[in-house]
Amino acid sequence: MSNLGSPDRISLLKAVAVASLALGLGFVTAACQETETPQTTSSGASPSPAIGDGKGLKLGSLLPSTGDLASLGQPMIASVPLLVETVNQCGGVNGAPVTLIPANDQTDPAAGTEAMTKLATVEKVAGVVGSFASSVSMAAGTIAARNKVMLISPGSTSPEFTKKAKDFQGFWARTAPSDTYQAPALAKLAYEKGYRKMSTIVINNDYGVGFEKEFVKAFKGLGGTVVNEAKPTRYDPKAQTLKTEAAEAFSGKPDAVVAAMYGETGSLLLKSAYEQGVSKGIPILVPDGMYADDLAVKVGKGTDGKFIATGLLGTIPGASGNALATFTKIWEDKLKRPVGAYAAHSWDAAALLVLAAQSSQSNTGEGIQSKLREVANGPGEDVTDVCKGLELLRAGKKINYQGASGNVDIDENGDVLGTYDVWTIQEDGKIAKIGSVK
């Protein structure tokens, strides 16, 4: 038995089967998560265009190569230039190569604000893939709307974006589904496991607090109780020690704890909980922010020599789109490693930017914004190959892009539906995907 609790496989699969959400399949293979990171200036933007000659469509990426989400950020960082390279090899956009300018947001809203400002006002990009952290995307979204730059996030899942969509004036969208869906999925899994009293601990930012609120609502709706609802445990993203928060989260004798955290600080908290002895026998469930191939190593081993994180149970947006096979072949042929988490969502975000620019026959943010939902939702010919889509658009035809992450049908709030992988950490410390819920 793990100190964090070991989930029962049969019960878990039952939970997936009876979930009120529609079932689906679609697994994102775990990645080696290592890629070269572009040289960056203090603001996070590269000193020169990474791809293209700067005369055609200019795009940026705003993703974390450092900070709390660096491990999860690596597949995203690798995916965007792969899409741009593919597009440039088949003729580019509006008759010219696409230029990509990458920026490191450092998983920090202040650094992300500086980098996004430079991308919009100095580099004058038309669109940006980013960010991952919801707090960074929230700050970047305001800058994007003000400068009429189309921002598409491959991983910001806070429900707050849906509420504030009008503030972004159509210059915001995402290819990963909102935690409005992920939180109920995790709540359902917890309830079907037999947990009736849960405690929460979250990182105190848009992602953590947004997930917490949706989880509490969903779990109570199923008949469960959140023991620290009146006084939720939230920790500072810049905290160096989390002993007090770890002790608080596991007090109140919960059946299990749900923890919406990021990899670096979350690992520190789990280790602290173990060392204090407060997590013994209490299962832990986590959403996507904690997913990382090296999570077990980061948390460490216990006095028995076993990984502390063994048995951890989580969810993460998966990929089940019609273009997944095509994208996977391109990725593996070029990068010689399995596809990483959120890589497909990043590919789709970049694909939508170039397709919308070609459809509008304009290399501006306003042009992309005006055609984004049309190329994503149709009507038009279904396409899974971005080059085929560009070819049809050049010929004056309409398309309906079917992505690698999903069908990427974007609604008026910039939201999409999606599939969630269910995963756990095995005794050898490796992540295993054990189910999927749509």
XYZ file of C-alpha atoms in Angstrom:
438
model
C 0.000 0.000 0.000
C 1.249 3.490 -0.839
C 1.461 6.174 1.768
C -0.700 8.196 -0.591
C -3.237 5.438 -1.198
C -3.350 2.972 -4.115
C -6.447 3.177 -6.347
C -8.402 0.022 -7.087
C -8.201 -0.536 -10.855
C -11.581 -2.224 -11.205
C -13.378 0.432 -9.208
C -11.698 3.144 -11.231
C -12.752 1.680 -14.545
C -16.275 1.331 -13.180
C -16.167 5.003 -12.275
C -15.230 5.870 -15.802
C -17.943 3.627 -17.213
C -20.778 5.120 -15.209
C -19.675 8.722 -15.433
C -22.385 11.061 -16.568
C -19.995 12.448 -19.092
C -19.805 10.620 -22.431
C -17.095 8.003 -22.661
C -14.309 8.191 -25.173
C -10.896 6.868 -25.901
C -7.780 8.813 -26.657
C -4.442 8.557 -25.019
C -1.521 10.942 -25.143
C 1.652 8.916 -24.795
C 3.989 10.128 -22.074
C 6.885 12.148 -23.390
C 10.563 12.252 -22.617
C 9.805 15.960 -22.102
C 13.193 17.233 -23.192
C 13.672 19.642 -26.057
C 15.955 22.488 -26.917
C 14.742 25.785 -25.553
C 15.318 28.900 -27.689
C 17.719 31.526 -26.440
C 15.712 34.298 -24.819
C 16.110 37.856 -23.710
C 15.127 39.042 -20.230
C 11.598 39.632 -21.460
C 11.358 36.072 -22.701
C 11.282 36.817 -26.433
C 13.948 35.459 -28.758
C 16.290 38.083 -30.188
C 15.535 37.023 -33.760
C 12.794 35.084 -35.595
C 13.150 31.339 -35.145
C 11.485 30.422 -38.430
C 10.641 32.403 -41.584
C 11.883 35.710 -42.928
C 9.540 38.067 -41.063
C 7.841 39.332 -44.237
C 4.747 37.137 -44.011
C 2.607 35.978 -41.101
C 4.329 36.507 -37.747
C 3.327 34.297 -34.840
C 4.583 34.075 -31.279
C 4.548 31.434 -28.589
C 4.271 32.234 -24.877
C 5.105 29.040 -23.003
C 6.999 27.975 -19.851
C 10.526 26.684 -20.424
C 11.316 27.528 -16.802
C 9.327 27.777 -13.573
C 6.723 25.573 -11.918
C 5.314 24.216 -15.198
C 8.578 23.778 -17.117
C 8.289 19.981 -17.340
C 4.803 20.110 -18.835
C 5.799 23.028 -21.051
C 8.465 21.171 -23.011
C 6.152 19.208 -25.385
C 4.261 22.437 -26.133
C 7.480 24.290 -26.874
C 8.527 21.521 -29.270
C 5.164 21.254 -31.007
C 4.653 24.830 -32.231
C 7.813 25.141 -34.383
C 7.066 21.680 -35.760
C 3.727 22.968 -37.065
C 5.300 26.116 -38.505
C 8.040 24.123 -40.207
C 5.425 21.794 -41.716
C 3.406 24.748 -43.005
C 6.439 26.457 -44.520
C 7.387 23.266 -46.332
C 4.006 23.267 -48.071
C 3.977 26.887 -49.220
C 3.488 28.957 -46.072
C 0.560 31.319 -45.554
C -0.650 33.992 -47.970
C 2.281 33.315 -50.274
C 5.094 33.649 -47.728
C 6.799 31.638 -44.963
C 5.512 31.948 -41.413
C 7.847 33.472 -38.822
C 7.752 32.139 -35.262
C 9.055 34.143 -32.295
C 9.149 32.073 -29.079
C 8.983 33.566 -25.593
C 9.441 32.045 -22.141
C 6.740 33.137 -19.680
C 8.641 31.519 -16.759
C 5.281 30.279 -15.344
C 4.985 33.772 -13.912
C 2.296 36.392 -14.681
C 4.747 39.298 -14.405
C 7.295 37.724 -16.765
C 4.479 36.611 -19.057
C 3.062 40.134 -19.168
C 6.446 41.543 -20.164
C 6.996 38.898 -22.831
C 3.467 39.209 -24.261
C 3.776 42.987 -24.390
C 6.969 42.669 -26.419
C 5.418 40.115 -28.772
C 2.426 42.391 -29.392
C 4.004 45.854 -29.513
C 7.606 45.310 -30.604
C 7.542 42.096 -32.643
C 3.985 42.897 -33.797
C 2.868 39.303 -34.119
C -0.629 38.545 -35.390
C -1.232 35.533 -33.180
C 0.256 33.765 -30.175
C 0.122 30.171 -28.935
C -0.041 30.488 -25.155
C 0.076 30.464 -22.392
C -0.149 27.346 -20.236
C -0.625 28.725 -16.727
C -4.081 30.283 -16.496
C -2.764 33.212 -14.473
C -0.311 34.039 -17.264
C -2.948 33.680 -19.975
C -5.337 35.923 -18.049
C -2.761 38.707 -18.041
C -1.733 38.036 -21.636
C -5.357 37.992 -22.799
C -5.851 41.610 -21.797
C -2.739 42.618 -23.753
C -3.842 40.537 -26.742
C -7.277 42.132 -26.885
C -5.867 45.634 -26.511
C -3.430 45.087 -29.391
C -5.763 42.920 -31.520
C -3.534 39.846 -31.349
C -5.219 36.426 -31.495
C -4.241 34.382 -28.425
C -4.929 30.632 -28.368
C -3.948 28.656 -25.287
C -3.170 24.940 -25.517
C -3.541 24.388 -21.792
C -5.106 27.166 -19.685
C -8.135 25.472 -18.162
C -9.512 27.931 -15.596
C -13.311 28.403 -15.820
C -12.722 32.147 -15.354
C -11.944 32.521 -19.061
C -15.490 31.517 -19.960
C -16.860 34.165 -17.606
C -14.543 36.877 -18.932
C -14.670 35.958 -22.615
C -16.411 39.202 -23.593
C -13.541 41.206 -22.105
C -11.192 39.604 -24.629
C -13.336 40.741 -27.589
C -12.924 37.484 -29.494
C -9.114 37.543 -29.330
C -9.023 34.563 -26.952
C -9.594 30.843 -27.456
C -8.216 27.564 -26.151
C -7.803 24.042 -27.463
C -7.873 22.382 -24.004
C -11.234 21.999 -22.273
C -12.160 24.086 -19.236
C -11.957 22.751 -15.690
C -15.719 23.203 -15.736
C -15.542 19.696 -17.217
C -12.369 18.273 -15.650
C -13.387 19.038 -12.058
C -16.714 17.125 -12.293
C -14.883 14.231 -13.960
C -12.441 13.994 -11.065
C -15.266 14.442 -8.546
C -17.159 11.556 -10.139
C -14.118 9.298 -10.002
C -13.599 10.163 -6.332
C -17.230 9.494 -5.462
C -17.307 6.172 -7.308
C -14.182 5.169 -5.377
C -16.326 5.442 -2.280
C -14.917 8.703 -0.947
C -17.577 10.782 0.784
C -15.482 13.277 2.731
C -12.842 15.153 0.718
C -10.389 17.896 1.534
C -8.886 20.288 -1.024
C -5.543 22.008 -1.389
C -4.807 24.260 -4.358
C -2.241 26.693 -5.681
C -3.572 30.195 -5.042
C -4.009 31.402 -8.624
C -6.644 31.332 -11.381
C -6.036 27.661 -12.113
C -6.093 26.358 -8.554
C -8.955 28.434 -7.187
C -11.046 27.925 -10.321
C -10.608 24.163 -10.126
C -11.355 24.140 -6.409
C -14.675 25.917 -6.860
C -15.808 23.611 -9.667
C -14.731 20.485 -7.775
C -16.515 21.486 -4.564
C -19.707 22.203 -6.485
C -19.562 18.912 -8.380
C -18.625 16.744 -5.385
C -21.358 18.229 -3.184
C -23.803 17.735 -6.032
C -23.032 14.017 -5.924
C -23.760 13.940 -2.200
C -20.233 14.294 -0.862
C -18.820 16.680 1.735
C -15.731 18.896 1.468
C -14.464 19.108 5.041
C -12.470 22.333 4.584
C -14.968 24.109 2.327
C -15.430 26.952 4.825
C -11.678 27.439 5.166
C -9.995 26.117 2.011
C -6.260 25.462 1.952
C -4.524 27.556 -0.718
C -0.789 28.066 -1.004
C 1.319 30.892 -2.413
C 2.815 29.978 -5.850
C 6.151 31.397 -4.671
C 6.175 29.557 -1.335
C 9.470 27.922 -0.387
C 8.087 25.721 2.383
C 4.621 24.193 2.558
C 4.638 22.377 5.911
C 1.698 24.298 7.355
C -0.433 23.940 4.228
C 0.342 20.213 3.984
C -0.761 19.660 7.572
C -3.952 21.671 7.042
C -4.969 19.805 3.886
C -4.854 16.397 5.569
C -6.554 17.457 8.794
C -10.262 16.893 9.337
C -9.953 13.142 8.668
C -10.873 13.235 4.948
C -11.377 10.013 2.983
C -9.108 11.509 0.313
C -7.540 14.802 -0.739
C -7.841 16.509 -4.124
C -4.841 18.700 -4.892
C -4.837 21.209 -7.770
C -1.161 22.145 -7.851
C 1.800 22.616 -10.190
C 4.634 20.117 -10.448
C 7.459 21.816 -8.572
C 5.541 23.235 -5.613
C 3.098 20.330 -5.579
C 5.950 17.834 -5.266
C 7.319 19.820 -2.338
C 3.938 19.724 -0.628
C 3.463 15.964 -1.094
C 6.940 15.291 0.271
C 6.252 17.530 3.255
C 2.948 15.765 3.958
C 4.715 12.407 3.932
C 7.551 13.566 6.172
C 5.043 14.894 8.699
C 3.125 11.632 8.581
C -0.179 13.368 7.823
C -0.797 11.711 4.432
C -0.439 8.106 5.559
C -3.350 6.028 4.276
C -5.056 9.003 2.601
C -5.413 8.751 -1.212
C -4.610 11.822 -3.288
C -6.287 12.827 -6.553
C -4.855 15.511 -8.836
C -5.805 17.237 -12.104
C -3.446 18.072 -14.961
C -1.140 20.593 -13.278
C 0.779 17.830 -11.475
C 1.307 15.613 -14.515
C 4.995 15.061 -15.272
C 7.044 12.001 -16.179
C 9.450 12.755 -13.334
C 6.774 13.482 -10.713
C 7.582 10.414 -8.601
C 11.275 11.292 -8.638
C 10.548 14.893 -7.628
C 8.442 13.807 -4.660
C 11.076 11.237 -3.702
C 11.154 7.922 -1.893
C 10.060 7.046 1.618
C 11.968 5.280 4.359
C 10.852 1.971 2.863
C 12.623 2.780 -0.398
C 9.383 3.077 -2.349
C 8.195 6.122 -4.267
C 6.026 8.289 -2.049
C 3.752 9.195 -4.962
C 2.887 5.581 -5.850
C -0.856 5.259 -6.323
C -1.475 8.929 -7.015
C -4.562 9.209 -9.228
C -5.121 11.982 -11.748
C -6.794 13.332 -14.857
C -5.381 15.320 -17.764
C -6.833 16.530 -21.079
C -6.039 13.828 -23.604
C -6.062 13.719 -27.370
C -8.547 11.813 -29.510
C -8.839 13.910 -32.658
C -9.000 12.651 -36.217
C -5.631 14.275 -36.961
C -3.845 12.552 -34.057
C -2.329 9.789 -36.194
C -0.974 12.288 -38.730
C 0.436 14.537 -36.026
C 1.967 11.598 -34.154
C 3.808 10.429 -37.282
C 5.195 13.915 -37.949
C 6.265 14.283 -34.299
C 7.917 10.862 -34.023
C 9.630 11.089 -37.424
C 11.101 14.476 -36.557
C 11.726 14.286 -32.813
C 12.326 10.538 -32.398
C 10.359 10.250 -29.159
C 6.759 9.668 -28.024
C 4.224 12.489 -28.151
C 4.077 14.529 -24.941
C 1.097 15.792 -22.963
C -0.480 18.912 -24.484
C 1.646 18.605 -27.631
C -1.441 17.891 -29.752
C -3.294 20.851 -28.223
C -0.343 23.112 -29.078
C -0.197 21.801 -32.649
C -3.906 22.539 -33.053
C -3.583 26.043 -31.601
C -0.865 26.913 -34.105
C -2.773 25.192 -36.926
C -5.879 27.268 -36.277
C -3.848 30.481 -36.380
C -2.332 29.743 -39.785
C -5.555 28.396 -41.280
C -7.558 31.428 -40.134
C -4.910 33.791 -41.506
C -5.041 32.047 -44.884
C -8.835 32.051 -44.860
C -8.935 35.792 -44.202
C -6.140 36.437 -46.700
C -4.654 38.682 -44.034
C -1.600 38.403 -41.787
C -3.209 40.398 -38.985
C -4.745 39.487 -35.674
C -8.045 40.948 -36.788
C -7.979 38.781 -39.889
C -7.295 35.633 -37.851
C -10.000 36.512 -35.341
C -12.567 37.032 -38.083
C -12.110 33.533 -39.533
C -11.052 31.443 -36.522
C -14.395 29.864 -35.694
C -15.189 29.352 -39.368
C -12.107 27.214 -40.043
C -12.522 25.435 -36.693
C -16.249 24.715 -36.876
C -17.117 24.779 -40.559
C -19.184 24.606 -42.652
C -16.688 23.262 -45.129
C -14.737 20.185 -46.090
C -13.393 18.199 -43.124
C -9.592 18.262 -43.100
C -7.075 16.712 -40.722
C -3.961 17.722 -42.665
C -3.044 21.387 -42.178
C -1.344 21.537 -45.600
C -4.476 20.156 -47.276
C -6.489 22.767 -45.422
C -4.240 25.569 -46.658
C -4.483 24.220 -50.195
C -8.283 24.283 -50.122
C -8.352 27.769 -48.614
C -5.997 29.073 -51.308
C -8.473 27.726 -53.848
C -11.267 29.719 -52.215
C -12.946 26.757 -50.545
C -14.162 26.462 -46.963
C -12.847 23.931 -44.455
C -13.689 22.377 -41.081
C -10.399 21.577 -39.338
C -10.481 18.352 -37.359
C -7.561 18.538 -34.953
C -5.160 16.158 -33.257
C -6.444 16.952 -29.758
C -10.112 16.814 -30.796
C -12.499 18.388 -33.273
C -11.620 21.827 -31.815
C -15.093 23.241 -32.375
C -14.731 26.621 -30.669
C -17.796 28.249 -29.121
C -18.543 31.950 -28.650
C -16.497 31.974 -25.418
C -13.435 30.428 -27.045
C -14.080 27.062 -25.361
C -13.886 23.486 -26.646
C -14.981 20.097 -25.348
C -12.401 17.381 -24.878
C -11.320 13.979 -23.634
C -9.596 13.315 -20.289
C -7.044 10.600 -19.678
C -7.099 8.936 -16.260
C -3.613 8.131 -14.951
C -1.789 6.799 -11.935
C 1.787 6.399 -10.717
C 2.998 2.802 -10.595
C 5.403 1.279 -8.098
C 8.299 1.825 -10.513
C 7.533 5.563 -10.507
C 6.259 5.623 -14.070
C 2.924 7.079 -15.152
C 0.355 4.646 -16.496
C -2.840 5.674 -18.268
C -5.670 3.472 -17.066
C -8.804 4.985 -18.583
C -10.385 7.867 -20.425
C -13.502 9.969 -20.012
C -14.984 12.430 -22.500
